[in-house]
Amino acid sequence: GALSFIFAGDIVSLLDTPEEAVADSVLYLKITAAGLPFVFGYNAVSAILRGMGDSRRPLIFVAVAAVFNVFGDLLFVMVLDMGVAGTAVATIVAQFISLAFSIVVLYRERERFGFDFRLRSFMPRPDVLKAIVKVSVPLALRDFMVFGSQLILVGWANGFGVTEAAAFAVGDRIFHIAVIITISFRQSSAAMMAQNVGAGKYDRVSAIMKACYKICGVIVAGLCTVSLLFPTQIFRIFSEDPAVLAFAMDYMKVCCLTFILSNIGGPLEGMVVATGRSRLNMFAGILDSLVFRLWLGWLCAYSAGLRGVGLFMGDSLARLAPIIVYSIFYFSGSWKKGRRVID
């Protein structure tokens, strides 16, 4: 967060941001960088809650944050007229709300969780730290590659001018806001699957995946319906520029494809994480980012002449890579060969 805040101007410059958008981009990045501790804190506390079998409340916290994020955008942007800064403030306030709720729950039930919140208790055990690093580093590298490739697409989109860059940004924001709830289902199901893998109850893993598909399938169907019926109205939440609104239907169609692919890949990715195969996750990330996302994005944007919409489509289709890898792993049955990450 500190580095992003300090070097915000350099980062925006590296992304080839149009000159007229530089000031707002730097401001947005600085505000969101200030909220990074909230993101990391919430993820840490929620992981503890899910690991103890409480997957319901982390879901509620994220849902509350998602709702506040949407209404926060309306309040700060449309009512208070804060512009770009308003969307950033709404995001970090929503993240803080999630963190505050989760910490309160964890503290109130500290006896159940076996953590007294004393300073000395925050010192990590070497064996536990080693196990966490072993699993998390490949996952972190995977996310770094995925998000890095997405930033490259942002840079390419900026090269098409302010209007197309703005449309691309709106489409990306709509997608990330809309899938917060489905992402929480994926995370919760991963925790539940991990518990059952540890107990050797492999039939329950498949049952959890099926349940997740059914629940998220309904959510995705609703998201797609609303996206196709009201594309302009959804885009208008973030921009009143007629030139940007002209791209609404094209972007919302791609959003629907992304919702569907994310729903297919979510439970499969949860299963891979639950079984501790982080290196497989990293391999899927390499295919996702370096092969599918950049190649398909370039192909759709430049060869097919779809420009910003093509980049957004390439970003969406990149999700096919992990789906293919995880599906092969799941149907091979090798995930049932359980192994302990730590005793």
GROMACS .gro file of C-alpha atoms in nm:
model
  343
    1GLY     CA    1   0.000   0.000   0.000
    2ALA     CA    2   0.277   0.242   0.090
    3LEU     CA    3   0.471   0.171  -0.229
    4SER     CA    4   0.160   0.207  -0.445
    5PHE     CA    5   0.083   0.539  -0.275
    6ILE     CA    6   0.436   0.676  -0.312
    7PHE     CA    7   0.486   0.565  -0.672
    8ALA     CA    8   0.129   0.619  -0.792
    9GLY     CA    9   0.240   0.865  -1.059
   10ASP     CA   10   0.503   0.629  -1.197
   11ILE     CA   11   0.259   0.336  -1.204
   12VAL     CA   12  -0.002   0.540  -1.390
   13SER     CA   13   0.265   0.650  -1.638
   14LEU     CA   14   0.373   0.290  -1.703
   15LEU     CA   15   0.012   0.205  -1.790
   16ASP     CA   16   0.021   0.457  -2.077
   17THR     CA   17  -0.269   0.650  -1.924
   18PRO     CA   18  -0.408   0.928  -2.147
   19GLU     CA   19  -0.283   1.269  -2.033
   20GLU     CA   20  -0.630   1.402  -1.954
   21ALA     CA   21  -0.694   1.107  -1.719
   22VAL     CA   22  -0.362   1.107  -1.533
   23ALA     CA   23  -0.468   1.330  -1.242
   24ASP     CA   24  -0.783   1.127  -1.165
   25SER     CA   25  -0.595   0.798  -1.209
   26VAL     CA   26  -0.323   0.898  -0.961
   27LEU     CA   27  -0.585   1.012  -0.709
   28TYR     CA   28  -0.781   0.687  -0.747
   29LEU     CA   29  -0.469   0.475  -0.704
   30LYS     CA   30  -0.356   0.663  -0.392
   31ILE     CA   31  -0.695   0.624  -0.223
   32THR     CA   32  -0.725   0.252  -0.303
   33ALA     CA   33  -0.365   0.195  -0.194
   34ALA     CA   34  -0.459   0.338   0.146
   35GLY     CA   35  -0.728   0.069   0.170
   36LEU     CA   36  -0.499  -0.228   0.099
   37PRO     CA   37  -0.445  -0.305   0.472
   38PHE     CA   38  -0.823  -0.349   0.502
   39VAL     CA   39  -0.823  -0.599   0.215
   40PHE     CA   40  -0.540  -0.807   0.360
   41GLY     CA   41  -0.682  -0.786   0.712
   42TYR     CA   42  -1.027  -0.901   0.605
   43ASN     CA   43  -0.889  -1.192   0.403
   44ALA     CA   44  -0.674  -1.307   0.698
   45VAL     CA   45  -0.955  -1.294   0.954
   46SER     CA   46  -1.209  -1.450   0.716
   47ALA     CA   47  -0.969  -1.735   0.640
   48ILE     CA   48  -0.958  -1.810   1.013
   49LEU     CA   49  -1.337  -1.804   1.039
   50ARG     CA   50  -1.381  -2.031   0.736
   51GLY     CA   51  -1.109  -2.265   0.860
   52MET     CA   52  -1.303  -2.311   1.184
   53GLY     CA   53  -1.613  -2.405   0.987
   54ASP     CA   54  -1.784  -2.066   0.986
   55SER     CA   55  -1.833  -2.000   0.617
   56ARG     CA   56  -2.164  -1.820   0.667
   57ARG     CA   57  -2.051  -1.498   0.831
   58PRO     CA   58  -1.761  -1.423   0.593
   59LEU     CA   59  -2.018  -1.453   0.315
   60ILE     CA   60  -2.247  -1.210   0.496
   61PHE     CA   61  -1.960  -0.965   0.553
   62VAL     CA   62  -1.868  -0.967   0.184
   63ALA     CA   63  -2.232  -0.932   0.079
   64VAL     CA   64  -2.273  -0.630   0.308
   65ALA     CA   65  -1.956  -0.480   0.161
   66ALA     CA   66  -2.081  -0.543  -0.193
   67VAL     CA   67  -2.412  -0.371  -0.123
   68PHE     CA   68  -2.240  -0.076   0.046
   69ASN     CA   69  -1.994  -0.050  -0.243
   70VAL     CA   70  -2.278  -0.009  -0.490
   71PHE     CA   71  -2.472   0.240  -0.280
   72GLY     CA   72  -2.147   0.410  -0.179
   73ASP     CA   73  -2.072   0.472  -0.546
   74LEU     CA   74  -2.416   0.626  -0.587
   75LEU     CA   75  -2.372   0.843  -0.276
   76PHE     CA   76  -2.017   0.966  -0.332
   77VAL     CA   77  -2.036   1.002  -0.710
   78MET     CA   78  -2.392   1.103  -0.791
   79VAL     CA   79  -2.499   1.279  -0.470
   80LEU     CA   80  -2.175   1.426  -0.333
   81ASP     CA   81  -2.026   1.469  -0.682
   82MET     CA   82  -1.682   1.338  -0.579
   83GLY     CA   83  -1.613   1.183  -0.919
   84VAL     CA   84  -1.334   0.929  -0.942
   85ALA     CA   85  -1.233   0.988  -0.580
   86GLY     CA   86  -1.585   0.891  -0.476
   87THR     CA   87  -1.564   0.544  -0.631
   88ALA     CA   88  -1.229   0.485  -0.459
   89VAL     CA   89  -1.358   0.604  -0.121
   90ALA     CA   90  -1.666   0.381  -0.154
   91THR     CA   91  -1.441   0.081  -0.219
   92ILE     CA   92  -1.210   0.127   0.079
   93VAL     CA   93  -1.499   0.208   0.317
   94ALA     CA   94  -1.669  -0.115   0.207
   95GLN     CA   95  -1.345  -0.304   0.270
   96PHE     CA   96  -1.312  -0.146   0.615
   97ILE     CA   97  -1.669  -0.249   0.701
   98SER     CA   98  -1.590  -0.612   0.613
   99LEU     CA   99  -1.274  -0.606   0.824
  100ALA     CA  100  -1.447  -0.441   1.122
  101PHE     CA  101  -1.731  -0.695   1.126
  102SER     CA  102  -1.495  -0.991   1.099
  103ILE     CA  103  -1.261  -0.870   1.376
  104VAL     CA  104  -1.553  -0.807   1.612
  105VAL     CA  105  -1.678  -1.163   1.556
  106LEU     CA  106  -1.333  -1.311   1.602
  107TYR     CA  107  -1.272  -1.117   1.923
  108ARG     CA  108  -1.609  -1.200   2.076
  109GLU     CA  109  -1.549  -1.570   2.013
  110ARG     CA  110  -1.178  -1.570   2.094
  111GLU     CA  111  -1.215  -1.857   2.343
  112ARG     CA  112  -1.370  -2.078   2.078
  113PHE     CA  113  -1.096  -1.993   1.833
  114GLY     CA  114  -0.821  -2.038   2.090
  115PHE     CA  115  -0.665  -1.695   2.039
  116ASP     CA  116  -0.631  -1.446   2.326
  117PHE     CA  117  -0.531  -1.139   2.118
  118ARG     CA  118  -0.228  -1.074   2.339
  119LEU     CA  119   0.077  -0.929   2.165
  120ARG     CA  120   0.295  -1.235   2.220
  121SER     CA  121   0.033  -1.454   2.056
  122PHE     CA  122   0.091  -1.282   1.723
  123MET     CA  123   0.438  -1.438   1.697
  124PRO     CA  124   0.412  -1.714   1.432
  125ARG     CA  125   0.523  -2.073   1.488
  126PRO     CA  126   0.808  -2.162   1.248
  127ASP     CA  127   0.647  -2.490   1.130
  128VAL     CA  128   0.314  -2.322   1.062
  129LEU     CA  129   0.480  -2.028   0.888
  130LYS     CA  130   0.680  -2.266   0.667
  131ALA     CA  131   0.365  -2.456   0.566
  132ILE     CA  132   0.177  -2.135   0.487
  133VAL     CA  133   0.465  -2.002   0.275
  134LYS     CA  134   0.494  -2.332   0.088
  135VAL     CA  135   0.129  -2.320  -0.016
  136SER     CA  136   0.082  -1.946  -0.055
  137VAL     CA  137   0.390  -1.841  -0.255
  138PRO     CA  138   0.284  -2.030  -0.573
  139LEU     CA  139  -0.067  -1.889  -0.530
  140ALA     CA  140   0.074  -1.538  -0.488
  141LEU     CA  141   0.287  -1.578  -0.799
  142ARG     CA  142  -0.018  -1.700  -0.986
  143ASP     CA  143  -0.223  -1.396  -0.882
  144PHE     CA  144   0.071  -1.168  -0.961
  145MET     CA  145   0.085  -1.302  -1.317
  146VAL     CA  146  -0.293  -1.283  -1.365
  147PHE     CA  147  -0.324  -0.929  -1.230
  148GLY     CA  148  -0.008  -0.826  -1.413
  149SER     CA  149  -0.150  -0.944  -1.744
  150GLN     CA  150  -0.472  -0.757  -1.668
  151LEU     CA  151  -0.270  -0.440  -1.610
  152ILE     CA  152  -0.108  -0.489  -1.950
  153LEU     CA  153  -0.456  -0.504  -2.103
  154VAL     CA  154  -0.540  -0.181  -1.922
  155GLY     CA  155  -0.231  -0.022  -2.078
  156TRP     CA  156  -0.338  -0.142  -2.422
  157ALA     CA  157  -0.692  -0.012  -2.364
  158ASN     CA  158  -0.553   0.328  -2.263
  159GLY     CA  159  -0.381   0.340  -2.601
  160PHE     CA  160  -0.723   0.354  -2.769
  161GLY     CA  161  -0.802   0.691  -2.609
  162VAL     CA  162  -0.998   0.824  -2.313
  163THR     CA  163  -1.343   0.707  -2.421
  164GLU     CA  164  -1.252   0.343  -2.485
  165ALA     CA  165  -1.028   0.337  -2.178
  166ALA     CA  166  -1.319   0.464  -1.968
  167ALA     CA  167  -1.558   0.205  -2.116
  168PHE     CA  168  -1.306  -0.072  -2.045
  169ALA     CA  169  -1.266   0.050  -1.685
  170VAL     CA  170  -1.643   0.061  -1.631
  171GLY     CA  171  -1.688  -0.291  -1.768
  172ASP     CA  172  -1.409  -0.422  -1.547
  173ARG     CA  173  -1.552  -0.253  -1.238
  174ILE     CA  174  -1.902  -0.387  -1.302
  175PHE     CA  175  -1.766  -0.740  -1.332
  176HIS     CA  176  -1.564  -0.723  -1.009
  177ILE     CA  177  -1.852  -0.575  -0.810
  178ALA     CA  178  -2.101  -0.829  -0.947
  179VAL     CA  179  -1.893  -1.137  -0.869
  180ILE     CA  180  -1.805  -1.049  -0.509
  181ILE     CA  181  -2.086  -1.275  -0.385
  182THR     CA  182  -1.996  -1.566  -0.614
  183ILE     CA  183  -1.629  -1.530  -0.512
  184SER     CA  184  -1.731  -1.561  -0.148
  185PHE     CA  185  -1.912  -1.885  -0.230
  186ARG     CA  186  -1.596  -2.015  -0.396
  187GLN     CA  187  -1.383  -1.926  -0.095
  188SER     CA  188  -1.630  -2.076   0.150
  189SER     CA  189  -1.664  -2.395  -0.051
  190ALA     CA  190  -1.284  -2.426  -0.066
  191ALA     CA  191  -1.266  -2.418   0.313
  192MET     CA  192  -1.542  -2.679   0.340
  193MET     CA  193  -1.378  -2.902   0.081
  194ALA     CA  194  -1.042  -2.876   0.260
  195GLN     CA  195  -1.204  -2.990   0.583
  196ASN     CA  196  -1.354  -3.294   0.412
  197VAL     CA  197  -1.034  -3.378   0.223
  198GLY     CA  198  -0.857  -3.379   0.558
  199ALA     CA  199  -1.123  -3.612   0.695
  200GLY     CA  200  -1.104  -3.840   0.390
  201LYS     CA  201  -1.468  -3.767   0.298
  202TYR     CA  202  -1.408  -3.731  -0.074
  203ASP     CA  203  -1.772  -3.786  -0.170
  204ARG     CA  204  -1.860  -3.472   0.022
  205VAL     CA  205  -1.615  -3.271  -0.188
  206SER     CA  206  -1.811  -3.351  -0.502
  207ALA     CA  207  -2.138  -3.276  -0.321
  208ILE     CA  208  -2.007  -2.935  -0.210
  209MET     CA  209  -1.902  -2.853  -0.567
  210LYS     CA  210  -2.244  -2.946  -0.701
  211ALA     CA  211  -2.419  -2.734  -0.437
  212CYS     CA  212  -2.193  -2.440  -0.519
  213TYR     CA  213  -2.272  -2.474  -0.890
  214LYS     CA  214  -2.645  -2.475  -0.820
  215ILE     CA  215  -2.639  -2.170  -0.592
  216CYS     CA  216  -2.398  -1.963  -0.802
  217GLY     CA  217  -2.576  -2.074  -1.119
  218VAL     CA  218  -2.891  -1.901  -0.999
  219ILE     CA  219  -2.692  -1.588  -0.910
  220VAL     CA  220  -2.517  -1.585  -1.248
  221ALA     CA  221  -2.848  -1.631  -1.430
  222GLY     CA  222  -2.985  -1.328  -1.248
  223LEU     CA  223  -2.673  -1.121  -1.321
  224CYS     CA  224  -2.686  -1.210  -1.691
  225THR     CA  225  -3.055  -1.128  -1.717
  226VAL     CA  226  -3.014  -0.786  -1.557
  227SER     CA  227  -2.699  -0.716  -1.761
  228LEU     CA  228  -2.869  -0.784  -2.093
  229LEU     CA  229  -3.193  -0.604  -2.008
  230PHE     CA  230  -3.042  -0.289  -1.859
  231PRO     CA  231  -2.688  -0.244  -1.999
  232THR     CA  232  -2.706   0.133  -2.046
  233GLN     CA  233  -2.864   0.192  -1.705
  234ILE     CA  234  -2.587  -0.011  -1.539
  235PHE     CA  235  -2.314   0.178  -1.725
  236ARG     CA  236  -2.480   0.509  -1.637
  237ILE     CA  237  -2.408   0.443  -1.268
  238PHE     CA  238  -2.041   0.503  -1.347
  239SER     CA  239  -2.049   0.741  -1.643
  240GLU     CA  240  -2.290   0.984  -1.810
  241ASP     CA  241  -2.070   1.028  -2.117
  242PRO     CA  242  -2.279   0.931  -2.425
  243ALA     CA  243  -1.967   0.804  -2.602
  244VAL     CA  244  -1.896   0.565  -2.313
  245LEU     CA  245  -2.260   0.457  -2.287
  246ALA     CA  246  -2.251   0.357  -2.653
  247PHE     CA  247  -2.026   0.065  -2.554
  248ALA     CA  248  -2.261  -0.055  -2.277
  249MET     CA  249  -2.430  -0.346  -2.456
  250ASP     CA  250  -2.107  -0.484  -2.603
  251TYR     CA  251  -1.934  -0.482  -2.265
  252MET     CA  252  -2.230  -0.626  -2.077
  253LYS     CA  253  -2.249  -0.917  -2.322
  254VAL     CA  254  -1.885  -0.997  -2.247
  255CYS     CA  255  -1.959  -0.955  -1.875
  256CYS     CA  256  -2.222  -1.227  -1.906
  257LEU     CA  257  -1.966  -1.461  -2.064
  258THR     CA  258  -1.725  -1.378  -1.781
  259PHE     CA  259  -1.991  -1.448  -1.517
  260ILE     CA  260  -2.054  -1.791  -1.669
  261LEU     CA  261  -1.687  -1.888  -1.702
  262SER     CA  262  -1.609  -1.762  -1.351
  263ASN     CA  263  -1.892  -1.976  -1.215
  264ILE     CA  264  -1.760  -2.283  -1.395
  265GLY     CA  265  -1.403  -2.230  -1.279
  266GLY     CA  266  -1.477  -2.116  -0.922
  267PRO     CA  267  -1.562  -2.449  -0.754
  268LEU     CA  268  -1.289  -2.626  -0.953
  269GLU     CA  269  -1.031  -2.375  -0.831
  270GLY     CA  270  -1.164  -2.416  -0.477
  271MET     CA  271  -1.108  -2.789  -0.505
  272VAL     CA  272  -0.747  -2.740  -0.618
  273VAL     CA  273  -0.677  -2.498  -0.332
  274ALA     CA  274  -0.850  -2.731  -0.085
  275THR     CA  275  -0.618  -3.018  -0.179
  276GLY     CA  276  -0.305  -2.806  -0.140
  277ARG     CA  277  -0.201  -2.825  -0.507
  278SER     CA  278  -0.078  -2.469  -0.526
  279ARG     CA  279   0.181  -2.551  -0.792
  280LEU     CA  280  -0.096  -2.673  -1.021
  281ASN     CA  281  -0.273  -2.346  -0.951
  282MET     CA  282   0.041  -2.158  -1.050
  283PHE     CA  283   0.069  -2.358  -1.374
  284ALA     CA  284  -0.293  -2.270  -1.456
  285GLY     CA  285  -0.211  -1.907  -1.382
  286ILE     CA  286   0.076  -1.911  -1.631
  287LEU     CA  287  -0.157  -2.041  -1.904
  288ASP     CA  288  -0.429  -1.797  -1.795
  289SER     CA  289  -0.211  -1.486  -1.801
  290LEU     CA  290   0.084  -1.526  -2.033
  291VAL     CA  291  -0.077  -1.750  -2.294
  292PHE     CA  292  -0.454  -1.705  -2.304
  293ARG     CA  293  -0.515  -1.352  -2.172
  294LEU     CA  294  -0.245  -1.163  -2.357
  295TRP     CA  295  -0.263  -1.367  -2.676
  296LEU     CA  296  -0.643  -1.372  -2.700
  297GLY     CA  297  -0.664  -1.008  -2.592
  298TRP     CA  298  -0.424  -0.902  -2.866
  299LEU     CA  299  -0.599  -1.126  -3.120
  300CYS     CA  300  -0.948  -0.995  -3.043
  301ALA     CA  301  -0.843  -0.630  -3.010
  302TYR     CA  302  -0.605  -0.591  -3.303
  303SER     CA  303  -0.652  -0.881  -3.546
  304ALA     CA  304  -1.032  -0.886  -3.512
  305GLY     CA  305  -1.046  -0.506  -3.483
  306LEU     CA  306  -1.262  -0.506  -3.169
  307ARG     CA  307  -1.024  -0.272  -2.984
  308GLY     CA  308  -1.124  -0.221  -2.617
  309VAL     CA  309  -1.412  -0.467  -2.632
  310GLY     CA  310  -1.171  -0.722  -2.778
  311LEU     CA  311  -0.932  -0.675  -2.486
  312PHE     CA  312  -1.221  -0.726  -2.246
  313MET     CA  313  -1.321  -1.041  -2.437
  314GLY     CA  314  -0.965  -1.174  -2.420
  315ASP     CA  315  -0.965  -1.116  -2.045
  316SER     CA  316  -1.288  -1.314  -2.022
  317LEU     CA  317  -1.180  -1.606  -2.242
  318ALA     CA  318  -0.855  -1.643  -2.045
  319ARG     CA  319  -1.061  -1.817  -1.777
  320LEU     CA  320  -1.084  -2.116  -2.008
  321ALA     CA  321  -0.721  -2.205  -1.926
  322PRO     CA  322  -0.769  -2.286  -1.556
  323ILE     CA  323  -1.105  -2.450  -1.631
  324ILE     CA  324  -0.932  -2.695  -1.867
  325VAL     CA  325  -0.644  -2.765  -1.624
  326TYR     CA  326  -0.865  -2.804  -1.317
  327SER     CA  327  -1.119  -3.020  -1.500
  328ILE     CA  328  -0.849  -3.265  -1.609
  329PHE     CA  329  -0.719  -3.277  -1.251
  330TYR     CA  330  -1.066  -3.332  -1.105
  331PHE     CA  331  -1.190  -3.600  -1.345
  332SER     CA  332  -0.858  -3.785  -1.323
  333GLY     CA  333  -0.934  -3.849  -0.956
  334SER     CA  334  -0.575  -3.773  -0.853
  335TRP     CA  335  -0.701  -3.506  -0.613
  336LYS     CA  336  -0.825  -3.788  -0.389
  337LYS     CA  337  -0.468  -3.884  -0.312
  338GLY     CA  338  -0.468  -3.678   0.004
  339ARG     CA  339  -0.153  -3.535   0.152
  340ARG     CA  340  -0.092  -3.335   0.465
  341VAL     CA  341   0.034  -2.981   0.436
  342ILE     CA  342   0.112  -2.974   0.810
  343ASP     CA  343   0.059  -3.211   1.103
   0.00000   0.00000   0.00000
